[in-house]
GROMACS .gro file of C-alpha atoms in nm:
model
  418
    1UNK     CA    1  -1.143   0.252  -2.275
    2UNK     CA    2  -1.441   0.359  -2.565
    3UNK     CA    3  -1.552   0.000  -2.546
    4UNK     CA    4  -1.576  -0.311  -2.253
    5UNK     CA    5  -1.799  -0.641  -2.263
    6UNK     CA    6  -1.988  -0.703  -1.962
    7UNK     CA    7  -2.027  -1.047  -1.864
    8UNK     CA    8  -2.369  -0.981  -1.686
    9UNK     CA    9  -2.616  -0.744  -1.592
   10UNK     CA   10  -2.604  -0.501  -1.348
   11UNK     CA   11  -2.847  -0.715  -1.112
   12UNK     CA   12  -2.578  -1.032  -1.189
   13UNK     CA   13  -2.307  -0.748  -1.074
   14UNK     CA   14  -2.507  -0.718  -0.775
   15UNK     CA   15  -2.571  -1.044  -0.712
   16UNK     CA   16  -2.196  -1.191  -0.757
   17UNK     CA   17  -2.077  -0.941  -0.474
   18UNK     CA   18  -2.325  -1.122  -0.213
   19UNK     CA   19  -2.584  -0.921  -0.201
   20UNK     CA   20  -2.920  -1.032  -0.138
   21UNK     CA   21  -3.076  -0.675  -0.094
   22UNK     CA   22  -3.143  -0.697  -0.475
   23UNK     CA   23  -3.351  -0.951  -0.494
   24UNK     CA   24  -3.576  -0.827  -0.242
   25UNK     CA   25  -3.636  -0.468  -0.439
   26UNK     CA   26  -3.685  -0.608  -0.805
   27UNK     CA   27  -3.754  -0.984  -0.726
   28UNK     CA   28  -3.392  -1.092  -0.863
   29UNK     CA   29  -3.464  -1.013  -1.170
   30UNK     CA   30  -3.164  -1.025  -1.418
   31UNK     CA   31  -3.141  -0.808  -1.712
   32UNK     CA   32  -2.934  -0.902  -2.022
   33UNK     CA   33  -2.597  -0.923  -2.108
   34UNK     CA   34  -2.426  -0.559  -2.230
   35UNK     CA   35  -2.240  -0.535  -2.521
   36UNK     CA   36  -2.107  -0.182  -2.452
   37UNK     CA   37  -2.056  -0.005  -2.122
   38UNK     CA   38  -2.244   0.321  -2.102
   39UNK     CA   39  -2.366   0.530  -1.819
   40UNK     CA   40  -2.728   0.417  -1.699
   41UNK     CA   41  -2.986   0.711  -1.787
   42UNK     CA   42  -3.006   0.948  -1.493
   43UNK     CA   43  -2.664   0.805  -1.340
   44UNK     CA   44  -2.526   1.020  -1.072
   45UNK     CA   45  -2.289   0.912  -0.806
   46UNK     CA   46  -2.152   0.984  -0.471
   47UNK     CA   47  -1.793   0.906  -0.355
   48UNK     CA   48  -1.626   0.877  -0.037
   49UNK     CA   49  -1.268   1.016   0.005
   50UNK     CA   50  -1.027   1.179   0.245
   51UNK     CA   51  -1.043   1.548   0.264
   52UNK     CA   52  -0.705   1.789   0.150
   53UNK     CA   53  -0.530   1.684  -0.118
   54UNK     CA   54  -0.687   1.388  -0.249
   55UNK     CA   55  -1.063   1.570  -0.168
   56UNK     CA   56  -0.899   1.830  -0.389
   57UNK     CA   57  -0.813   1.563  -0.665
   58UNK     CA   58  -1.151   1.348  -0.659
   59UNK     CA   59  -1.312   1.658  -0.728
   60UNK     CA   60  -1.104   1.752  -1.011
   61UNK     CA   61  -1.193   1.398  -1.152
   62UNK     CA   62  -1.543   1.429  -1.152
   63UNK     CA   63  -1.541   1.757  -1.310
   64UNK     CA   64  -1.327   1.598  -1.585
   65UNK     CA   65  -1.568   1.285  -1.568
   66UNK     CA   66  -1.869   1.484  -1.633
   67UNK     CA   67  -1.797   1.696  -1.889
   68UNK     CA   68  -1.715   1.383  -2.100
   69UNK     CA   69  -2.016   1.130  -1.983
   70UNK     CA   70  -2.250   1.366  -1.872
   71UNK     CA   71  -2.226   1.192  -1.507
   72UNK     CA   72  -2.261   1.427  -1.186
   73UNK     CA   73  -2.041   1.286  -0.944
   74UNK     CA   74  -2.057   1.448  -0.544
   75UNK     CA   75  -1.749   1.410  -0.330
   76UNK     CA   76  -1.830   1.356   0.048
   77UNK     CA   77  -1.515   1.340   0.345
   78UNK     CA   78  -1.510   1.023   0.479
   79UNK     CA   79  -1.175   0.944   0.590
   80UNK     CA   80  -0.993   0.661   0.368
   81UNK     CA   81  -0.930   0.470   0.696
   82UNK     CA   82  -1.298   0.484   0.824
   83UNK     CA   83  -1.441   0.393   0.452
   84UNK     CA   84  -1.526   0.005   0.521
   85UNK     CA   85  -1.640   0.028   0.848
   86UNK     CA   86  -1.880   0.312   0.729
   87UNK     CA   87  -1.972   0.097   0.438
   88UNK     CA   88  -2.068  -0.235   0.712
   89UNK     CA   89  -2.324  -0.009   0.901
   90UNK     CA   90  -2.433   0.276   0.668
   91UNK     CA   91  -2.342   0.065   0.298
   92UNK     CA   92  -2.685   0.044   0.131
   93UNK     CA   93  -2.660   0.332  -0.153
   94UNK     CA   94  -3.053   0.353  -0.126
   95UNK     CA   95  -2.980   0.482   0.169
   96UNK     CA   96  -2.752   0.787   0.096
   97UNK     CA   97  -2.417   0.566   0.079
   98UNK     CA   98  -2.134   0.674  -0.185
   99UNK     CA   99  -2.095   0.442  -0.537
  100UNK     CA  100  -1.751   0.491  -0.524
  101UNK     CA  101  -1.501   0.471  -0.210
  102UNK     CA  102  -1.177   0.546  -0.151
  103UNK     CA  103  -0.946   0.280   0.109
  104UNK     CA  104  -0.626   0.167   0.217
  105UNK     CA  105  -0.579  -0.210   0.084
  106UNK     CA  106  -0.574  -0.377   0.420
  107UNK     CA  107  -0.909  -0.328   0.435
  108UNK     CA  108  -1.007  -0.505   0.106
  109UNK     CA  109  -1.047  -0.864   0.271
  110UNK     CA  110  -1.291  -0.723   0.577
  111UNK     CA  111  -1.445  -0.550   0.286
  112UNK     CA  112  -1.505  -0.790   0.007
  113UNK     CA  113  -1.565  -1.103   0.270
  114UNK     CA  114  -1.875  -0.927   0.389
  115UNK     CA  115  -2.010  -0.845   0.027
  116UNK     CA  116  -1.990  -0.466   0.040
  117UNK     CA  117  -1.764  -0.442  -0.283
  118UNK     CA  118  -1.855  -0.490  -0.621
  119UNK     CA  119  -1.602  -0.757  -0.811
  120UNK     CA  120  -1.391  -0.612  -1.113
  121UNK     CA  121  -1.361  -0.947  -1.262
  122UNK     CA  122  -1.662  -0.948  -1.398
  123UNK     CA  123  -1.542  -0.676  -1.622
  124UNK     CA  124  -1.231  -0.828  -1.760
  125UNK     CA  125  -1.134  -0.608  -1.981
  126UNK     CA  126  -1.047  -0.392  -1.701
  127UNK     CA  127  -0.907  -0.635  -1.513
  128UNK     CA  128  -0.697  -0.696  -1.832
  129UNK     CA  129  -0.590  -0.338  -1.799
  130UNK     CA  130  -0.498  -0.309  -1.475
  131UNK     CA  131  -0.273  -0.590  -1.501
  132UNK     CA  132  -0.112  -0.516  -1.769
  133UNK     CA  133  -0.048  -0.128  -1.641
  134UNK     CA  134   0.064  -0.140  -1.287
  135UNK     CA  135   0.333  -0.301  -1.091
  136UNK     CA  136   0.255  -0.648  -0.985
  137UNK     CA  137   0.250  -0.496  -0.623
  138UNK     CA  138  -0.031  -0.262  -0.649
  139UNK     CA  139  -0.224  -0.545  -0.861
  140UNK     CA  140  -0.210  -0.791  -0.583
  141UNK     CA  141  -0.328  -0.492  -0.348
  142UNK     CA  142  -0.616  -0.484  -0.520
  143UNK     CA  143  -0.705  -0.839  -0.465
  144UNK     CA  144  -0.888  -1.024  -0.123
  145UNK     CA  145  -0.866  -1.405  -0.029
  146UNK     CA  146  -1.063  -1.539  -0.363
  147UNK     CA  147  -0.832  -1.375  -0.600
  148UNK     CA  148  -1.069  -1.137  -0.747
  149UNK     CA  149  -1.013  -0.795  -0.815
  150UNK     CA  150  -1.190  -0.549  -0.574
  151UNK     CA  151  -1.096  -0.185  -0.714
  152UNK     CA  152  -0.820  -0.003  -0.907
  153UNK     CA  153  -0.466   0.153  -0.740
  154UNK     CA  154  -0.466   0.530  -0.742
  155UNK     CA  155  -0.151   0.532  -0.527
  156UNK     CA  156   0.124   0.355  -0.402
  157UNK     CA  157   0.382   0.408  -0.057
  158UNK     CA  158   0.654   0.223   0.032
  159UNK     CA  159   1.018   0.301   0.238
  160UNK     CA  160   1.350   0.347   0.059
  161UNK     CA  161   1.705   0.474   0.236
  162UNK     CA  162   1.745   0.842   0.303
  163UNK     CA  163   2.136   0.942   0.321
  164UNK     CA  164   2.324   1.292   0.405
  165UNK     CA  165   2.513   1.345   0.145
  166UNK     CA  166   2.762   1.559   0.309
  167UNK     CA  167   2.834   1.241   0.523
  168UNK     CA  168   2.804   1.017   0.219
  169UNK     CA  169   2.872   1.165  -0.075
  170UNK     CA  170   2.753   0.831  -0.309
  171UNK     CA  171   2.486   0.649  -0.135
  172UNK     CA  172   2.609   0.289  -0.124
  173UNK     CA  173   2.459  -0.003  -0.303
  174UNK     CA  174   2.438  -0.262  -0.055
  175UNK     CA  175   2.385  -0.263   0.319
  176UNK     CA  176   2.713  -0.425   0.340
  177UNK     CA  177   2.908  -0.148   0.203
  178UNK     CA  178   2.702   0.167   0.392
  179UNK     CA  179   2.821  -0.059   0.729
  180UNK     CA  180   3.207  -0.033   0.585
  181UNK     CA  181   3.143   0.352   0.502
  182UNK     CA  182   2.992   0.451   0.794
  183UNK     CA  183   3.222   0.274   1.045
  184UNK     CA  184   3.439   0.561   1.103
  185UNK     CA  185   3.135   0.801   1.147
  186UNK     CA  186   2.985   0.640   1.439
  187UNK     CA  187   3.056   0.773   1.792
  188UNK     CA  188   2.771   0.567   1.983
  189UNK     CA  189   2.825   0.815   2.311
  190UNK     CA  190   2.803   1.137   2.126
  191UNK     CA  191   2.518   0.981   1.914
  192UNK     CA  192   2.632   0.961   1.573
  193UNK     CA  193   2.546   0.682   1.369
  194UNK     CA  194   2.584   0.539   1.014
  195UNK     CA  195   2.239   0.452   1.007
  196UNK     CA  196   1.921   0.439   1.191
  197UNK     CA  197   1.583   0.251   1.153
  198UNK     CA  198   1.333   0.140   1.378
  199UNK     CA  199   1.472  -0.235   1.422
  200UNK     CA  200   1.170  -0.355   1.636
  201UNK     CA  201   0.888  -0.226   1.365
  202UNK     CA  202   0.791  -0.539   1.161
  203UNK     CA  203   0.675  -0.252   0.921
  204UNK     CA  204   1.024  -0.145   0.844
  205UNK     CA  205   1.269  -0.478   0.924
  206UNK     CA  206   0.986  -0.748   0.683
  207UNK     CA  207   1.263  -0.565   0.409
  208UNK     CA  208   1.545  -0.776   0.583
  209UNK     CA  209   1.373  -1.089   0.607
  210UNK     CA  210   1.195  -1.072   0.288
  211UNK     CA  211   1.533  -1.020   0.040
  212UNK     CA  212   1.648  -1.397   0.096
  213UNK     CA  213   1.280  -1.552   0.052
  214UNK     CA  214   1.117  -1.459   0.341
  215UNK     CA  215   0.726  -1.428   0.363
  216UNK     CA  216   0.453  -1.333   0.602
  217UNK     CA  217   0.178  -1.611   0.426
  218UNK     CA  218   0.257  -1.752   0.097
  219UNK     CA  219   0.073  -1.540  -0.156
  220UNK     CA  220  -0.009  -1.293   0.074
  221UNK     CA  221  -0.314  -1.519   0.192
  222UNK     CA  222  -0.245  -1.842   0.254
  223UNK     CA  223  -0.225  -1.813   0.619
  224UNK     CA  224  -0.120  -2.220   0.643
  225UNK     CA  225   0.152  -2.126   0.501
  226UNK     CA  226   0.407  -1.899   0.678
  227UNK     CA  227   0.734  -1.795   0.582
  228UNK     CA  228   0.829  -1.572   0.859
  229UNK     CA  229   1.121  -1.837   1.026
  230UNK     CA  230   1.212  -1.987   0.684
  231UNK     CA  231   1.603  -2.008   0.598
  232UNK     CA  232   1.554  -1.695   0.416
  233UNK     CA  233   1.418  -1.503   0.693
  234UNK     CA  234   1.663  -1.635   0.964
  235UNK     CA  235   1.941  -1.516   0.671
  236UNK     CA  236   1.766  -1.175   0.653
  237UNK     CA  237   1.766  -1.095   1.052
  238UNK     CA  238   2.126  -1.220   1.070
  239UNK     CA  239   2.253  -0.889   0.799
  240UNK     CA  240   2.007  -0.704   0.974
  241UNK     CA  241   2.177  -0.694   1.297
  242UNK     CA  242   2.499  -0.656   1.119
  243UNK     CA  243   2.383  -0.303   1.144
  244UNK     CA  244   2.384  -0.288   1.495
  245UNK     CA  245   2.753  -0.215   1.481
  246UNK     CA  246   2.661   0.078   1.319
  247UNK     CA  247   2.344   0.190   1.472
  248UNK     CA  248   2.141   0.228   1.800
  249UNK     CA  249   2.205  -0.085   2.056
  250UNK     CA  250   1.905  -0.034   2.213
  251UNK     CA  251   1.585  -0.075   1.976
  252UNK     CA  252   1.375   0.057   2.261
  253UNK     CA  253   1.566   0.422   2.208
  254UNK     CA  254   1.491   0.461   1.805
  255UNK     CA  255   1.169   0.580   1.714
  256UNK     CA  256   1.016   0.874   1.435
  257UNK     CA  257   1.126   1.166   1.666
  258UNK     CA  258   1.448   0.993   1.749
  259UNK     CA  259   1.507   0.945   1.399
  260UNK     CA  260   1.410   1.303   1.266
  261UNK     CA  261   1.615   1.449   1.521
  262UNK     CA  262   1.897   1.300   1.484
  263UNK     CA  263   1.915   1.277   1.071
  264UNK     CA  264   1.818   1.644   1.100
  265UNK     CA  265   2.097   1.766   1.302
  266UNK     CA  266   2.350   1.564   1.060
  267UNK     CA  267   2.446   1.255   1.310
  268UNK     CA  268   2.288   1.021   1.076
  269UNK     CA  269   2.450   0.946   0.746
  270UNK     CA  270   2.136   0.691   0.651
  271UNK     CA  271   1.785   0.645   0.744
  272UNK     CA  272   1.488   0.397   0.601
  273UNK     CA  273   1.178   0.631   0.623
  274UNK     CA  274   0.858   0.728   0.427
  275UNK     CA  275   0.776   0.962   0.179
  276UNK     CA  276   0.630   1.124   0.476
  277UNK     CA  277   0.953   1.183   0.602
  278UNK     CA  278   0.986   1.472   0.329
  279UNK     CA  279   0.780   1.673   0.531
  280UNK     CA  280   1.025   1.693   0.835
  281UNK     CA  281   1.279   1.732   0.630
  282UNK     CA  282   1.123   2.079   0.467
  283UNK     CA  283   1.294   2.324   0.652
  284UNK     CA  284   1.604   2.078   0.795
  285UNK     CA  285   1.976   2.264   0.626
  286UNK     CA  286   2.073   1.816   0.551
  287UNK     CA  287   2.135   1.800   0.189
  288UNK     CA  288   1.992   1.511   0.157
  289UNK     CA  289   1.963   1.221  -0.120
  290UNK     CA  290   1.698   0.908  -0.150
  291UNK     CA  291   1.781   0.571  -0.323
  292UNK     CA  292   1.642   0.265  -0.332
  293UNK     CA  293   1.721   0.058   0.009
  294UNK     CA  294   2.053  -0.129  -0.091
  295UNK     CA  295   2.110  -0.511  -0.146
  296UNK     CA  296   2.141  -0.783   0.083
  297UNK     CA  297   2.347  -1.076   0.067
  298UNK     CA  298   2.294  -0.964  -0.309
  299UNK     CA  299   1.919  -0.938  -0.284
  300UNK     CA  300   1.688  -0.660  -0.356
  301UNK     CA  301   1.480  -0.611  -0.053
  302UNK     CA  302   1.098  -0.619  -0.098
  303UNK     CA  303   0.968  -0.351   0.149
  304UNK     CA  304   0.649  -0.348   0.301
  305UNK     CA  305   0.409  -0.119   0.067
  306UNK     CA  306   0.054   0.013   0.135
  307UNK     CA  307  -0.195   0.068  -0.165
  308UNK     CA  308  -0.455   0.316  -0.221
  309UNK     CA  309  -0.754   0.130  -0.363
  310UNK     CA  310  -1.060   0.354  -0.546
  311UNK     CA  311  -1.377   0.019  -0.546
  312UNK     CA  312  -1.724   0.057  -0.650
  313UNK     CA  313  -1.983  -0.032  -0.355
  314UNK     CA  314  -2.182  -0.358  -0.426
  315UNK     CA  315  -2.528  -0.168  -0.415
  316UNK     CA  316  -2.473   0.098  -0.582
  317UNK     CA  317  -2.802   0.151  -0.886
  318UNK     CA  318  -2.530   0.298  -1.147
  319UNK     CA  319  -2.274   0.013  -1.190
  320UNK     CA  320  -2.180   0.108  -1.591
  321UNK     CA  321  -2.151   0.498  -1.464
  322UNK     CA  322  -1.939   0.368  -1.154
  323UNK     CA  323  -1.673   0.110  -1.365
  324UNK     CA  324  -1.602   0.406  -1.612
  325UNK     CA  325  -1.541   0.648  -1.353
  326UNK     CA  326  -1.260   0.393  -1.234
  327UNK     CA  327  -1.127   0.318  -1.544
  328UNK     CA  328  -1.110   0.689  -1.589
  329UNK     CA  329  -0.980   0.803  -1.279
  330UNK     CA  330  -0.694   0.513  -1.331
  331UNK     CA  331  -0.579   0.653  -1.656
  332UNK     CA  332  -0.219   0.760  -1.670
  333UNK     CA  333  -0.352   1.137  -1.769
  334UNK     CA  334  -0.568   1.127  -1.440
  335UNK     CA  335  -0.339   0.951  -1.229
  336UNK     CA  336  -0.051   1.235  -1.344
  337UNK     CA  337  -0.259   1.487  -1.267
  338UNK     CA  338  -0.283   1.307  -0.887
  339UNK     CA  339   0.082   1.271  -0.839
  340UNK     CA  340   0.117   1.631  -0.938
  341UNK     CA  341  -0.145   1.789  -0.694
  342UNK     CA  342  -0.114   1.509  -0.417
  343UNK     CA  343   0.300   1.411  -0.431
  344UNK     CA  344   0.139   1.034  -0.438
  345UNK     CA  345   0.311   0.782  -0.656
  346UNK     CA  346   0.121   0.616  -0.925
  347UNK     CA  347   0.200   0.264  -0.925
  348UNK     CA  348   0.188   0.246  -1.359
  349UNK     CA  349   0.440   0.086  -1.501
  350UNK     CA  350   0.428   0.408  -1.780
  351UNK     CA  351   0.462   0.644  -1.516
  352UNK     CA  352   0.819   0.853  -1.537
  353UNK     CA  353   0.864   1.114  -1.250
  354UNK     CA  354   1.120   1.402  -1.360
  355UNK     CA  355   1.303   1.436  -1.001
  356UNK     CA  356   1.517   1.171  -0.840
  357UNK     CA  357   1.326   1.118  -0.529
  358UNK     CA  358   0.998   1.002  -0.649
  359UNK     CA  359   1.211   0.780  -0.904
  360UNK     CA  360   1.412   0.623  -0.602
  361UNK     CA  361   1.082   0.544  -0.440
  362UNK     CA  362   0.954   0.478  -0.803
  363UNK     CA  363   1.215   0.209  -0.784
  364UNK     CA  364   1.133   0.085  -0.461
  365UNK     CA  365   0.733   0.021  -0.522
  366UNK     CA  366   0.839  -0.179  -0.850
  367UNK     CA  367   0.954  -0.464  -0.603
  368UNK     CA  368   0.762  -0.380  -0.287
  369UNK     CA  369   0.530  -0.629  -0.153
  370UNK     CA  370   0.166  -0.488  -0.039
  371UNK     CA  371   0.090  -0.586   0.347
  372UNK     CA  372  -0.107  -0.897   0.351
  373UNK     CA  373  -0.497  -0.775   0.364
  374UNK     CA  374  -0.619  -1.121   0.545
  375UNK     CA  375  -0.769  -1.015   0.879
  376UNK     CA  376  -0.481  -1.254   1.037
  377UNK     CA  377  -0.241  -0.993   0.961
  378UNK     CA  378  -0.377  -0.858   1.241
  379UNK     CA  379  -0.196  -1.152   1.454
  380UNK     CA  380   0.167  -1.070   1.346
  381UNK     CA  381   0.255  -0.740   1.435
  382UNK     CA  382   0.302  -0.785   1.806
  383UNK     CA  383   0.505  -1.083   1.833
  384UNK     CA  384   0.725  -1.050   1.541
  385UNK     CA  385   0.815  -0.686   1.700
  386UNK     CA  386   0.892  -0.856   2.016
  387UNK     CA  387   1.072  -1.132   1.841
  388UNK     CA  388   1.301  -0.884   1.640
  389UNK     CA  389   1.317  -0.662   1.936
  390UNK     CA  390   1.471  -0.986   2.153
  391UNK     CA  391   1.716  -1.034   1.858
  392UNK     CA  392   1.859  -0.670   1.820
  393UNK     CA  393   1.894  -0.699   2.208
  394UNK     CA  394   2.066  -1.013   2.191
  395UNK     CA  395   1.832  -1.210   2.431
  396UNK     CA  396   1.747  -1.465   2.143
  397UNK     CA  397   1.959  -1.617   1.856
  398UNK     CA  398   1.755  -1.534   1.544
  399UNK     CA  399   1.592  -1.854   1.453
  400UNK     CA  400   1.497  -1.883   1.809
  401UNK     CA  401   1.361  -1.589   1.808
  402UNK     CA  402   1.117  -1.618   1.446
  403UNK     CA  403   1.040  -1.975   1.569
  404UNK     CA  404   0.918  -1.825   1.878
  405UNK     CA  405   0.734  -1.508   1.720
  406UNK     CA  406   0.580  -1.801   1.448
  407UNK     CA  407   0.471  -2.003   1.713
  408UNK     CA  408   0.269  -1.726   1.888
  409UNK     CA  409   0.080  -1.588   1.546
  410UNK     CA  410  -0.009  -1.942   1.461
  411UNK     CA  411  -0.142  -1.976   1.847
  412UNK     CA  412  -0.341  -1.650   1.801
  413UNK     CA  413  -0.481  -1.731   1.467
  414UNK     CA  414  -0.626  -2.091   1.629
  415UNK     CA  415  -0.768  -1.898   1.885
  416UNK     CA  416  -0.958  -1.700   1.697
  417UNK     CA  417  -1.120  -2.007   1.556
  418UNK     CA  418  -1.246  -2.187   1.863
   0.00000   0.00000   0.00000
């Protein structure tokens, strides 16, 4: 991007992030509209990222971003998960915080609901960008409650189906058919089974309820409006435990070990795992295969994804410096060069991995749906895992059970309000 409008000042920039620090260091004065972005004389800037790999890759960006704007930019660990809390107590850049940080996206509504991020949408032509570039996904990742943008996706993660190929020689399409080709591979007592996932994990099963129209809030935020017991989600859990005749009857005995054990040792012929699943997999003799996870009831499940946001903190002195380093970093050269050194997916629609794995999970993040960011997320998790743990036991029909698990989030969520 040579050239961007700014809408306002860097003060304004300040300002419409909710800061009132500003004014109380230059008297809220606002300077005047820019024409053309441009690093700020003397810009230098500090970001905070997780060490390893994607330490290894920040760095590698700001070496690239300073030899072309003439910007020093300092890397500093701070793990992606601990980024917003750091930014609430130590956020103030006067004060030795970073301009740029590095987060998961279910942080981004704590985040930008207390001020500490400054909003993209008042550079549009950005925001133009990254709409137009990424998967719909990653954009809504990047947004909080008010609909404004709050940083760009580096990276994107989602689940697909993992299958043995020496068990199933052509992964199958739909859920449907793996249950018909597995059938005769399943020997419950000797612990063989055509497929295993972690039933009670609202992380992994949300794929099940979302295919048919199921939702957690409509829009990902609008937490008066749930869609967790809706006809498509009752429709979903019903082909979910379809699979039970096929898999574990006991959710209580399937977890990460369980699986990786298990798929390892070639008495699984299908598993719905992570791209951190390739790891345990390294040394494992399973020829293996990933695809897409199948159909159901004809639908394309949308999995449960998790974004990597790169945002610009809300104080920091070098806003121009710090919304060219993202726009830079989120090029498809730079984000290439991440995939290749990191193994992370680039949510960009341009983006066209070479080996078949990171194009079935490719595949996958083109539909996935980013976990709500709202801080009532937080409410869900526990009885929507005990409600799909009480239907894969058979102790409650499924709309019984998502009425039930419905009726305790909303519960939660009032008490928090009192």
């Amino acid at each position: 991007m040579k050239k961007i409008l700014l809408i306002i000042s860097a003060m304004m920039v300040l300002f419409s992030c909710g800061k009132k620090e500003a004014e109380k260091t230059d008297g809220g004065k606002q300077g005047s509209a820019m024409s053309e972005l441009k690093p700020e004389s003397g810009a230098t800037l500090k970001i905070w990222e997780s060490k390893g790999k994607e330490a290894d890759w920040i760095k590698y960006v700001a070496q690239e971003f300073e030899k072309k704007y003439n910007v020093k930019v300092t890397y500093e660990n701070v793990e992606a998960p601990d980024v917003v809390k750091k930014l609430q107590t130590e956020g103030k850049t006067d004060s030795g915080a970073a301009d740029l940080v590095v987060f998961p996206h279910d942080n981004i509504g704590t985040a930008a609901s207390a001020g500490l991020l400054f909003t993209l949408d008042d550079v549009p032509e950005l925001v133009n960008k990254v709409e137009q570039d990424f998967y719909p996904g990653a954009v809504s990742g990047s947004k909080a409650m008010d609909n404004k943008h709050y940083g760009v996706p580096l990276a994107m993660e989602t689940y697909a189906l993992f299958y043995n190929k020496d068990l199933l020689p052509t992964a199958p399409d739909s859920f449907e058919k793996l249950i018909e080709a597995t059938k005769s591979l399943t020997n419950k007592g000797a612990q063989k089974f055509g497929i295993l996932f972690e039933p009670a994990n609202f992380y992994f099963s949300y794929a099940f309820l979302s295919a048919d129209g199921g939702y957690v809030f409509k829009n990902g935020t609008d937490v008066n409006d749930m869609g967790l017991n809706n006809d498509g989600a009752v429709k979903g859990l019903e082909a979910m435990l379809k699979l039970k005749e096929v898999s574990a009857d006991k959710a209580q005995d399937v977890n990460a070990n369980v699986i990786k054990a298990l798929f390892t040792e070639g008495k699984v012929a299908a598993v719905i795992n992570g791209p951190w699943f390739l790891s345990d997999l390294k040394d494992s003799k399973v020829k293996y295969g990933v695809v897409p996870l199948p159909t159901i009831n004809g639908q394309k499940p949308k999995s449960f994804s998790g974004v990597r946001i790169l945002g610009i903190n809300s104080t920091t002195k070098y806003p121009q410096a710090a919304v060219l380093f993202l726009e830079f970093a989120s090029s498809k050269e730079m984000l290439q060069k991440r995939f290749e050194m990191t193994g992370q997916i680039p949510p960009l629609k341009s983006f066209e991995p070479a080996d078949d794995i990171s194009k079935a999970f490719l595949a996958q993040i083109s539909v996935a749906e980013p976990m709500p960011s709202v801080p009532q997320m937080g409410a869900v998790w526990d009885p929507m895992g005990a409600a799909l743990g009480d239907a894969w036991a058979g102790k409650a029909q499924p709309k019984v059970a998502l009425d039930n698990a419905v009726k305790a989030i909303k519960d939660q969520i009032a008490a928090t309000k009192k």
